[in-house]
C-alpha cells in the first residue's frame, strides 16, 4: 500500500500593495463577492473627500478593506472568524460570548498587521 502525501491546503494569495487600486484588483481577483460593497464604500469615501477636501477617509477606507480582504482571501480563516462571531451571538453565557468575540477580534487585529506580499 503506497503512502499518500497530505493534500495541500488552498493557496492563500498574498496581500497587495496598501492602496485602494491594488486592493480593488486583489478583491476582484480573489474575493469578488466583496467587490460591490468595496465600490459603494469607495464612492462614499471619495464623495466625502470632494465635499470636505479632507483626505482622512482614504487611510480609514484602506485600513477597513485591508482587513476585509485579508480575511476573505483565506476561506478557512474567514469561516473560523464568522463561526466565532456567530457562536458569540447565539451564546447565552456572557463570559463565553466575550471570550469568543475577543478571539475573533485578535484575529482581525492580527490580519491588520500583515504587510504587502504576506
mmCIF file of N, CA and C in Angstrom:
data_model
loop_
_atom_site.group_PDB
_atom_site.id
_atom_site.type_symbol
_atom_site.label_atom_id
_atom_site.label_comp_id
_atom_site.label_asym_id
_atom_site.label_seq_id
_atom_site.Cartn_x
_atom_site.Cartn_y
_atom_site.Cartn_z
ATOM 1 N N UNK A 1 0.851 -1.174 0.000
ATOM 2 C CA UNK A 1 0.000 0.000 0.000
ATOM 3 C C UNK A 1 0.899 1.242 0.000
ATOM 4 N N UNK A 2 0.696 2.084 -0.955
ATOM 5 C CA UNK A 2 1.521 3.289 -1.084
ATOM 6 C C UNK A 2 1.027 4.369 -0.133
ATOM 7 N N UNK A 3 1.972 5.095 0.424
ATOM 8 C CA UNK A 3 1.613 6.215 1.300
ATOM 9 C C UNK A 3 1.244 7.412 0.436
ATOM 10 N N UNK A 4 0.241 8.137 0.846
ATOM 11 C CA UNK A 4 -0.194 9.328 0.126
ATOM 12 C C UNK A 4 0.222 10.568 0.892
ATOM 13 N N UNK A 5 0.728 11.534 0.161
ATOM 14 C CA UNK A 5 1.078 12.811 0.792
ATOM 15 C C UNK A 5 -0.200 13.520 1.199
ATOM 16 N N UNK A 6 -0.132 14.248 2.256
ATOM 17 C CA UNK A 6 -1.290 15.020 2.698
ATOM 18 C C UNK A 6 -1.645 16.034 1.621
ATOM 19 N N UNK A 7 -2.929 16.200 1.403
ATOM 20 C CA UNK A 7 -3.394 17.183 0.426
ATOM 21 C C UNK A 7 -3.019 18.578 0.907
ATOM 22 N N UNK A 8 -2.374 19.361 0.047
ATOM 23 C CA UNK A 8 -2.049 20.729 0.465
ATOM 24 C C UNK A 8 -3.325 21.550 0.590
ATOM 25 N N UNK A 9 -3.319 22.462 1.531
ATOM 26 C CA UNK A 9 -4.468 23.348 1.714
ATOM 27 C C UNK A 9 -4.544 24.361 0.589
ATOM 28 N N UNK A 10 -5.618 25.109 0.544
ATOM 29 C CA UNK A 10 -5.730 26.113 -0.508
ATOM 30 C C UNK A 10 -4.620 27.162 -0.369
ATOM 31 N N UNK A 11 -4.167 27.628 -1.497
ATOM 32 C CA UNK A 11 -3.124 28.643 -1.504
ATOM 33 C C UNK A 11 -3.770 29.992 -1.204
ATOM 34 N N UNK A 12 -3.265 30.659 -0.208
ATOM 35 C CA UNK A 12 -3.776 31.976 0.164
ATOM 36 C C UNK A 12 -2.991 33.014 -0.627
ATOM 37 N N UNK A 13 -3.694 33.832 -1.423
ATOM 38 C CA UNK A 13 -2.969 34.832 -2.206
ATOM 39 C C UNK A 13 -2.288 35.859 -1.305
ATOM 40 N N UNK A 14 -1.204 36.436 -1.782
ATOM 41 C CA UNK A 14 -0.501 37.435 -0.971
ATOM 42 C C UNK A 14 -1.300 38.727 -0.862
ATOM 43 N N UNK A 15 -0.971 39.474 0.153
ATOM 44 C CA UNK A 15 -1.591 40.786 0.304
ATOM 45 C C UNK A 15 -1.040 41.712 -0.774
ATOM 46 N N UNK A 16 -1.904 42.589 -1.305
ATOM 47 C CA UNK A 16 -1.457 43.516 -2.349
ATOM 48 C C UNK A 16 -0.737 44.718 -1.736
ATOM 49 N N UNK A 17 -0.371 45.652 -2.597
ATOM 50 C CA UNK A 17 0.121 46.925 -2.083
ATOM 51 C C UNK A 17 -1.015 47.575 -1.301
ATOM 52 N N UNK A 18 -0.677 48.439 -0.381
ATOM 53 C CA UNK A 18 -1.676 49.053 0.510
ATOM 54 C C UNK A 18 -2.225 50.335 -0.135
ATOM 55 N N UNK A 19 -2.913 50.155 -1.276
ATOM 56 C CA UNK A 19 -3.556 51.267 -1.972
ATOM 57 C C UNK A 19 -4.958 50.846 -2.380
ATOM 58 N N UNK A 20 -5.877 51.797 -2.545
ATOM 59 C CA UNK A 20 -7.223 51.428 -2.987
ATOM 60 C C UNK A 20 -7.221 50.671 -4.317
ATOM 61 N N UNK A 21 -6.405 51.109 -5.271
ATOM 62 C CA UNK A 21 -6.364 50.470 -6.586
ATOM 63 C C UNK A 21 -5.889 49.019 -6.484
ATOM 64 N N UNK A 22 -4.815 48.791 -5.724
ATOM 65 C CA UNK A 22 -4.288 47.435 -5.576
ATOM 66 C C UNK A 22 -5.256 46.544 -4.803
ATOM 67 N N UNK A 23 -5.891 47.108 -3.783
ATOM 68 C CA UNK A 23 -6.880 46.334 -3.031
ATOM 69 C C UNK A 23 -8.049 45.945 -3.921
ATOM 70 N N UNK A 24 -8.525 46.880 -4.733
ATOM 71 C CA UNK A 24 -9.661 46.586 -5.610
ATOM 72 C C UNK A 24 -9.305 45.467 -6.577
ATOM 73 N N UNK A 25 -8.121 45.521 -7.144
ATOM 74 C CA UNK A 25 -7.680 44.494 -8.089
ATOM 75 C C UNK A 25 -7.616 43.129 -7.393
ATOM 76 N N UNK A 26 -7.055 43.075 -6.193
ATOM 77 C CA UNK A 26 -6.953 41.815 -5.452
ATOM 78 C C UNK A 26 -8.332 41.285 -5.081
ATOM 79 N N UNK A 27 -9.215 42.181 -4.658
ATOM 80 C CA UNK A 27 -10.575 41.763 -4.316
ATOM 81 C C UNK A 27 -11.278 41.220 -5.552
ATOM 82 N N UNK A 28 -11.173 41.909 -6.667
ATOM 83 C CA UNK A 28 -11.815 41.450 -7.903
ATOM 84 C C UNK A 28 -11.310 40.066 -8.301
ATOM 85 N N UNK A 29 -10.033 39.822 -8.083
ATOM 86 C CA UNK A 29 -9.433 38.565 -8.491
ATOM 87 C C UNK A 29 -9.690 37.437 -7.504
ATOM 88 N N UNK A 30 -9.616 37.710 -6.200
ATOM 89 C CA UNK A 30 -9.622 36.636 -5.210
ATOM 90 C C UNK A 30 -10.838 36.620 -4.278
ATOM 91 N N UNK A 31 -11.592 37.702 -4.229
ATOM 92 C CA UNK A 31 -12.764 37.771 -3.340
ATOM 93 C C UNK A 31 -13.853 38.618 -3.994
ATOM 94 N N UNK A 32 -14.284 38.241 -5.198
ATOM 95 C CA UNK A 32 -15.201 39.092 -5.958
ATOM 96 C C UNK A 32 -16.543 39.363 -5.279
ATOM 97 N N UNK A 33 -16.927 38.528 -4.338
ATOM 98 C CA UNK A 33 -18.194 38.783 -3.633
ATOM 99 C C UNK A 33 -18.131 40.097 -2.843
ATOM 100 N N UNK A 34 -16.925 40.563 -2.508
ATOM 101 C CA UNK A 34 -16.765 41.814 -1.761
ATOM 102 C C UNK A 34 -16.792 43.053 -2.655
ATOM 103 N N UNK A 35 -16.633 42.853 -3.950
ATOM 104 C CA UNK A 35 -16.441 43.980 -4.863
ATOM 105 C C UNK A 35 -17.578 45.005 -4.857
ATOM 106 N N UNK A 36 -18.851 44.610 -4.878
ATOM 107 C CA UNK A 36 -19.904 45.631 -4.850
ATOM 108 C C UNK A 36 -19.845 46.518 -3.605
ATOM 109 N N UNK A 37 -19.598 45.922 -2.447
ATOM 110 C CA UNK A 37 -19.501 46.715 -1.214
ATOM 111 C C UNK A 37 -18.261 47.608 -1.226
ATOM 112 N N UNK A 38 -17.158 47.077 -1.738
ATOM 113 C CA UNK A 38 -15.929 47.864 -1.852
ATOM 114 C C UNK A 38 -16.200 49.105 -2.709
ATOM 115 N N UNK A 39 -16.798 48.887 -3.878
ATOM 116 C CA UNK A 39 -17.049 50.010 -4.785
ATOM 117 C C UNK A 39 -18.020 51.033 -4.199
ATOM 118 N N UNK A 40 -19.074 50.570 -3.521
ATOM 119 C CA UNK A 40 -20.011 51.509 -2.871
ATOM 120 C C UNK A 40 -19.309 52.314 -1.787
ATOM 121 N N UNK A 41 -18.506 51.642 -0.984
ATOM 122 C CA UNK A 41 -17.789 52.319 0.096
ATOM 123 C C UNK A 41 -16.798 53.334 -0.488
ATOM 124 N N UNK A 42 -16.105 52.963 -1.574
ATOM 125 C CA UNK A 42 -15.167 53.870 -2.217
ATOM 126 C C UNK A 42 -15.883 55.113 -2.724
ATOM 127 N N UNK A 43 -17.037 54.934 -3.341
ATOM 128 C CA UNK A 43 -17.795 56.077 -3.845
ATOM 129 C C UNK A 43 -18.183 57.024 -2.708
ATOM 130 N N UNK A 44 -18.589 56.454 -1.567
ATOM 131 C CA UNK A 44 -18.921 57.298 -0.403
ATOM 132 C C UNK A 44 -17.684 58.028 0.109
ATOM 133 N N UNK A 45 -16.558 57.327 0.145
ATOM 134 C CA UNK A 45 -15.318 57.943 0.651
ATOM 135 C C UNK A 45 -14.884 59.093 -0.240
ATOM 136 N N UNK A 46 -14.895 58.901 -1.548
ATOM 137 C CA UNK A 46 -14.428 59.986 -2.414
ATOM 138 C C UNK A 46 -15.443 61.120 -2.475
ATOM 139 N N UNK A 47 -16.721 60.821 -2.274
ATOM 140 C CA UNK A 47 -17.717 61.900 -2.204
ATOM 141 C C UNK A 47 -17.450 62.762 -0.974
ATOM 142 N N UNK A 48 -17.110 62.122 0.131
ATOM 143 C CA UNK A 48 -16.795 62.875 1.355
ATOM 144 C C UNK A 48 -15.561 63.746 1.137
ATOM 145 N N UNK A 49 -14.578 63.221 0.433
ATOM 146 C CA UNK A 49 -13.373 63.996 0.144
ATOM 147 C C UNK A 49 -13.727 65.201 -0.726
ATOM 148 N N UNK A 50 -14.547 64.980 -1.731
ATOM 149 C CA UNK A 50 -14.930 66.072 -2.630
ATOM 150 C C UNK A 50 -15.684 67.170 -1.886
ATOM 151 N N UNK A 51 -16.481 66.778 -0.900
ATOM 152 C CA UNK A 51 -17.254 67.760 -0.136
ATOM 153 C C UNK A 51 -16.406 68.533 0.869
ATOM 154 N N UNK A 52 -15.406 67.875 1.439
ATOM 155 C CA UNK A 52 -14.678 68.466 2.566
ATOM 156 C C UNK A 52 -13.218 68.792 2.283
ATOM 157 N N UNK A 53 -12.681 68.273 1.207
ATOM 158 C CA UNK A 53 -11.247 68.400 0.909
ATOM 159 C C UNK A 53 -10.393 67.804 2.026
ATOM 160 N N UNK A 54 -10.941 66.840 2.708
ATOM 161 C CA UNK A 54 -10.267 66.156 3.806
ATOM 162 C C UNK A 54 -9.921 64.747 3.340
ATOM 163 N N UNK A 55 -8.636 64.432 3.290
ATOM 164 C CA UNK A 55 -8.196 63.130 2.786
ATOM 165 C C UNK A 55 -8.228 62.008 3.824
ATOM 166 N N UNK A 56 -8.611 62.315 5.043
ATOM 167 C CA UNK A 56 -8.602 61.286 6.093
ATOM 168 C C UNK A 56 -9.451 60.064 5.778
ATOM 169 N N UNK A 57 -10.523 60.152 5.013
ATOM 170 C CA UNK A 57 -11.271 58.919 4.721
ATOM 171 C C UNK A 57 -10.476 57.865 3.956
ATOM 172 N N UNK A 58 -9.448 58.256 3.212
ATOM 173 C CA UNK A 58 -8.706 57.277 2.407
ATOM 174 C C UNK A 58 -7.939 56.285 3.288
ATOM 175 N N UNK A 59 -7.128 56.725 4.250
ATOM 176 C CA UNK A 59 -6.452 55.722 5.092
ATOM 177 C C UNK A 59 -7.445 54.852 5.876
ATOM 178 N N UNK A 60 -8.541 55.436 6.323
ATOM 179 C CA UNK A 60 -9.546 54.647 7.035
ATOM 180 C C UNK A 60 -10.168 53.609 6.101
ATOM 181 N N UNK A 61 -10.460 54.018 4.878
ATOM 182 C CA UNK A 61 -11.009 53.113 3.872
ATOM 183 C C UNK A 61 -10.034 51.959 3.612
ATOM 184 N N UNK A 62 -8.771 52.287 3.384
ATOM 185 C CA UNK A 62 -7.769 51.261 3.097
ATOM 186 C C UNK A 62 -7.619 50.322 4.300
ATOM 187 N N UNK A 63 -7.589 50.848 5.491
ATOM 188 C CA UNK A 63 -7.454 50.002 6.684
ATOM 189 C C UNK A 63 -8.624 49.033 6.801
ATOM 190 N N UNK A 64 -9.834 49.537 6.594
ATOM 191 C CA UNK A 64 -11.013 48.675 6.690
ATOM 192 C C UNK A 64 -10.946 47.555 5.651
ATOM 193 N N UNK A 65 -10.701 47.912 4.398
ATOM 194 C CA UNK A 65 -10.712 46.913 3.330
ATOM 195 C C UNK A 65 -9.485 46.016 3.361
ATOM 196 N N UNK A 66 -8.398 46.482 3.941
ATOM 197 C CA UNK A 66 -7.219 45.633 4.137
ATOM 198 C C UNK A 66 -7.624 44.422 4.981
ATOM 199 N N UNK A 67 -8.306 44.709 6.084
ATOM 200 C CA UNK A 67 -8.747 43.624 6.958
ATOM 201 C C UNK A 67 -9.790 42.739 6.312
ATOM 202 N N UNK A 68 -10.737 43.343 5.601
ATOM 203 C CA UNK A 68 -11.774 42.556 4.940
ATOM 204 C C UNK A 68 -11.168 41.618 3.900
ATOM 205 N N UNK A 69 -10.246 42.138 3.104
ATOM 206 C CA UNK A 69 -9.610 41.295 2.097
ATOM 207 C C UNK A 69 -8.729 40.231 2.740
ATOM 208 N N UNK A 70 -7.981 40.599 3.759
ATOM 209 C CA UNK A 70 -7.098 39.645 4.430
ATOM 210 C C UNK A 70 -7.885 38.447 4.935
ATOM 211 N N UNK A 71 -9.090 38.688 5.404
ATOM 212 C CA UNK A 71 -9.939 37.594 5.874
ATOM 213 C C UNK A 71 -10.512 36.816 4.687
ATOM 214 N N UNK A 72 -11.074 37.513 3.719
ATOM 215 C CA UNK A 72 -11.779 36.859 2.610
ATOM 216 C C UNK A 72 -10.845 36.039 1.726
ATOM 217 N N UNK A 73 -9.575 36.407 1.642
ATOM 218 C CA UNK A 73 -8.638 35.684 0.771
ATOM 219 C C UNK A 73 -8.297 34.309 1.330
ATOM 220 N N UNK A 74 -8.610 34.091 2.618
ATOM 221 C CA UNK A 74 -8.354 32.812 3.284
ATOM 222 C C UNK A 74 -9.692 32.248 3.760
ATOM 223 N N UNK A 75 -10.356 31.449 2.929
ATOM 224 C CA UNK A 75 -11.702 30.977 3.286
ATOM 225 C C UNK A 75 -11.781 30.256 4.627
ATOM 226 N N UNK A 76 -10.742 29.504 4.977
ATOM 227 C CA UNK A 76 -10.769 28.804 6.269
ATOM 228 C C UNK A 76 -10.735 29.794 7.432
ATOM 229 N N UNK A 77 -9.876 30.783 7.348
ATOM 230 C CA UNK A 77 -9.795 31.789 8.409
ATOM 231 C C UNK A 77 -11.083 32.592 8.484
ATOM 232 N N UNK A 78 -11.598 32.985 7.321
ATOM 233 C CA UNK A 78 -12.842 33.743 7.263
ATOM 234 C C UNK A 78 -13.986 32.966 7.906
ATOM 235 N N UNK A 79 -14.102 31.688 7.563
ATOM 236 C CA UNK A 79 -15.157 30.849 8.142
ATOM 237 C C UNK A 79 -14.967 30.704 9.652
ATOM 238 N N UNK A 80 -13.730 30.566 10.092
ATOM 239 C CA UNK A 80 -13.456 30.425 11.524
ATOM 240 C C UNK A 80 -13.895 31.671 12.292
ATOM 241 N N UNK A 81 -13.538 32.853 11.791
ATOM 242 C CA UNK A 81 -13.903 34.096 12.475
ATOM 243 C C UNK A 81 -15.416 34.286 12.472
ATOM 244 N N UNK A 82 -16.039 34.015 11.341
ATOM 245 C CA UNK A 82 -17.502 34.154 11.298
ATOM 246 C C UNK A 82 -18.181 33.157 12.237
ATOM 247 N N UNK A 83 -17.614 31.945 12.359
ATOM 248 C CA UNK A 83 -18.147 30.964 13.296
ATOM 249 C C UNK A 83 -18.004 31.460 14.740
ATOM 250 N N UNK A 84 -16.856 32.034 15.071
ATOM 251 C CA UNK A 84 -16.676 32.582 16.423
ATOM 252 C C UNK A 84 -17.728 33.656 16.713
ATOM 253 N N UNK A 85 -17.937 34.546 15.747
ATOM 254 C CA UNK A 85 -18.897 35.640 15.934
ATOM 255 C C UNK A 85 -20.333 35.120 16.021
ATOM 256 N N UNK A 86 -20.654 34.107 15.219
ATOM 257 C CA UNK A 86 -21.994 33.520 15.274
ATOM 258 C C UNK A 86 -22.226 32.823 16.603
ATOM 259 N N UNK A 87 -21.236 32.053 17.045
ATOM 260 C CA UNK A 87 -21.364 31.374 18.333
ATOM 261 C C UNK A 87 -21.507 32.387 19.469
ATOM 262 N N UNK A 88 -20.797 33.506 19.376
ATOM 263 C CA UNK A 88 -20.918 34.548 20.404
ATOM 264 C C UNK A 88 -22.322 35.137 20.396
ATOM 265 N N UNK A 89 -22.859 35.377 19.209
ATOM 266 C CA UNK A 89 -24.208 35.959 19.107
ATOM 267 C C UNK A 89 -25.267 35.013 19.651
ATOM 268 N N UNK A 90 -25.032 33.720 19.528
ATOM 269 C CA UNK A 90 -26.009 32.727 19.985
ATOM 270 C C UNK A 90 -25.809 32.303 21.429
ATOM 271 N N UNK A 91 -24.686 32.679 22.018
ATOM 272 C CA UNK A 91 -24.375 32.253 23.379
ATOM 273 C C UNK A 91 -25.285 32.928 24.393
ATOM 274 N N UNK A 92 -25.657 32.163 25.393
ATOM 275 C CA UNK A 92 -26.440 32.714 26.495
ATOM 276 C C UNK A 92 -25.559 33.022 27.707
ATOM 277 N N UNK A 93 -24.283 32.692 27.579
ATOM 278 C CA UNK A 93 -23.318 32.942 28.650
ATOM 279 C C UNK A 93 -22.485 34.166 28.278
ATOM 280 N N UNK A 94 -22.538 35.197 29.070
ATOM 281 C CA UNK A 94 -21.808 36.429 28.771
ATOM 282 C C UNK A 94 -20.306 36.182 28.685
ATOM 283 N N UNK A 95 -19.756 35.417 29.612
ATOM 284 C CA UNK A 95 -18.308 35.160 29.611
ATOM 285 C C UNK A 95 -17.894 34.408 28.346
ATOM 286 N N UNK A 96 -18.702 33.450 27.942
ATOM 287 C CA UNK A 96 -18.385 32.689 26.724
ATOM 288 C C UNK A 96 -18.456 33.598 25.496
ATOM 289 N N UNK A 97 -19.512 34.392 25.394
ATOM 290 C CA UNK A 97 -19.659 35.307 24.256
ATOM 291 C C UNK A 97 -18.486 36.285 24.198
ATOM 292 N N UNK A 98 -18.100 36.800 25.353
ATOM 293 C CA UNK A 98 -16.984 37.738 25.403
ATOM 294 C C UNK A 98 -15.694 37.071 24.948
ATOM 295 N N UNK A 99 -15.436 35.858 25.389
ATOM 296 C CA UNK A 99 -14.216 35.145 25.006
ATOM 297 C C UNK A 99 -14.203 34.865 23.502
ATOM 298 N N UNK A 100 -15.334 34.486 22.947
ATOM 299 C CA UNK A 100 -15.415 34.221 21.513
ATOM 300 C C UNK A 100 -15.162 35.493 20.702
ATOM 301 N N UNK A 101 -15.769 36.593 21.133
ATOM 302 C CA UNK A 101 -15.572 37.859 20.427
ATOM 303 C C UNK A 101 -14.140 38.370 20.572
ATOM 304 N N UNK A 102 -13.538 38.152 21.724
ATOM 305 C CA UNK A 102 -12.143 38.554 21.906
ATOM 306 C C UNK A 102 -11.220 37.761 20.991
ATOM 307 N N UNK A 103 -11.499 36.470 20.832
ATOM 308 C CA UNK A 103 -10.683 35.655 19.927
ATOM 309 C C UNK A 103 -10.836 36.150 18.483
ATOM 310 N N UNK A 104 -12.064 36.437 18.070
ATOM 311 C CA UNK A 104 -12.298 36.956 16.714
ATOM 312 C C UNK A 104 -11.599 38.303 16.535
ATOM 313 N N UNK A 105 -11.678 39.157 17.539
ATOM 314 C CA UNK A 105 -11.048 40.479 17.456
ATOM 315 C C UNK A 105 -9.527 40.359 17.356
ATOM 316 N N UNK A 106 -8.943 39.412 18.068
ATOM 317 C CA UNK A 106 -7.495 39.213 17.997
ATOM 318 C C UNK A 106 -7.081 38.806 16.585
ATOM 319 N N UNK A 107 -7.860 37.953 15.964
ATOM 320 C CA UNK A 107 -7.548 37.537 14.594
ATOM 321 C C UNK A 107 -7.681 38.726 13.657
ATOM 322 N N UNK A 108 -8.757 39.487 13.784
ATOM 323 C CA UNK A 108 -8.951 40.666 12.933
ATOM 324 C C UNK A 108 -7.818 41.685 13.140
ATOM 325 N N UNK A 109 -7.394 41.838 14.357
ATOM 326 C CA UNK A 109 -6.281 42.759 14.644
ATOM 327 C C UNK A 109 -4.980 42.239 14.023
ATOM 328 N N UNK A 110 -4.751 40.941 14.116
ATOM 329 C CA UNK A 110 -3.535 40.346 13.575
ATOM 330 C C UNK A 110 -3.465 40.517 12.050
ATOM 331 N N UNK A 111 -4.585 40.346 11.350
ATOM 332 C CA UNK A 111 -4.525 40.481 9.881
ATOM 333 C C UNK A 111 -4.307 41.920 9.459
ATOM 334 N N UNK A 112 -4.667 42.875 10.314
ATOM 335 C CA UNK A 112 -4.399 44.281 10.002
ATOM 336 C C UNK A 112 -2.909 44.576 9.924
ATOM 337 N N UNK A 113 -2.113 43.762 10.619
ATOM 338 C CA UNK A 113 -0.669 43.968 10.666
ATOM 339 C C UNK A 113 0.069 43.315 9.498
ATOM 340 N N UNK A 114 -0.646 42.576 8.662
ATOM 341 C CA UNK A 114 0.004 41.956 7.508
ATOM 342 C C UNK A 114 0.602 43.021 6.607
ATOM 343 N N UNK A 115 1.686 42.680 5.970
ATOM 344 C CA UNK A 115 2.374 43.567 5.051
ATOM 345 C C UNK A 115 2.113 43.117 3.615
ATOM 346 N N UNK A 116 2.281 44.013 2.650
ATOM 347 C CA UNK A 116 2.152 43.595 1.254
ATOM 348 C C UNK A 116 3.071 42.409 0.960
ATOM 349 N N UNK A 117 2.542 41.449 0.234
ATOM 350 C CA UNK A 117 3.312 40.258 -0.109
ATOM 351 C C UNK A 117 3.170 39.114 0.864
ATOM 352 N N UNK A 118 2.661 39.382 2.055
ATOM 353 C CA UNK A 118 2.489 38.304 3.035
ATOM 354 C C UNK A 118 1.218 37.529 2.748
#
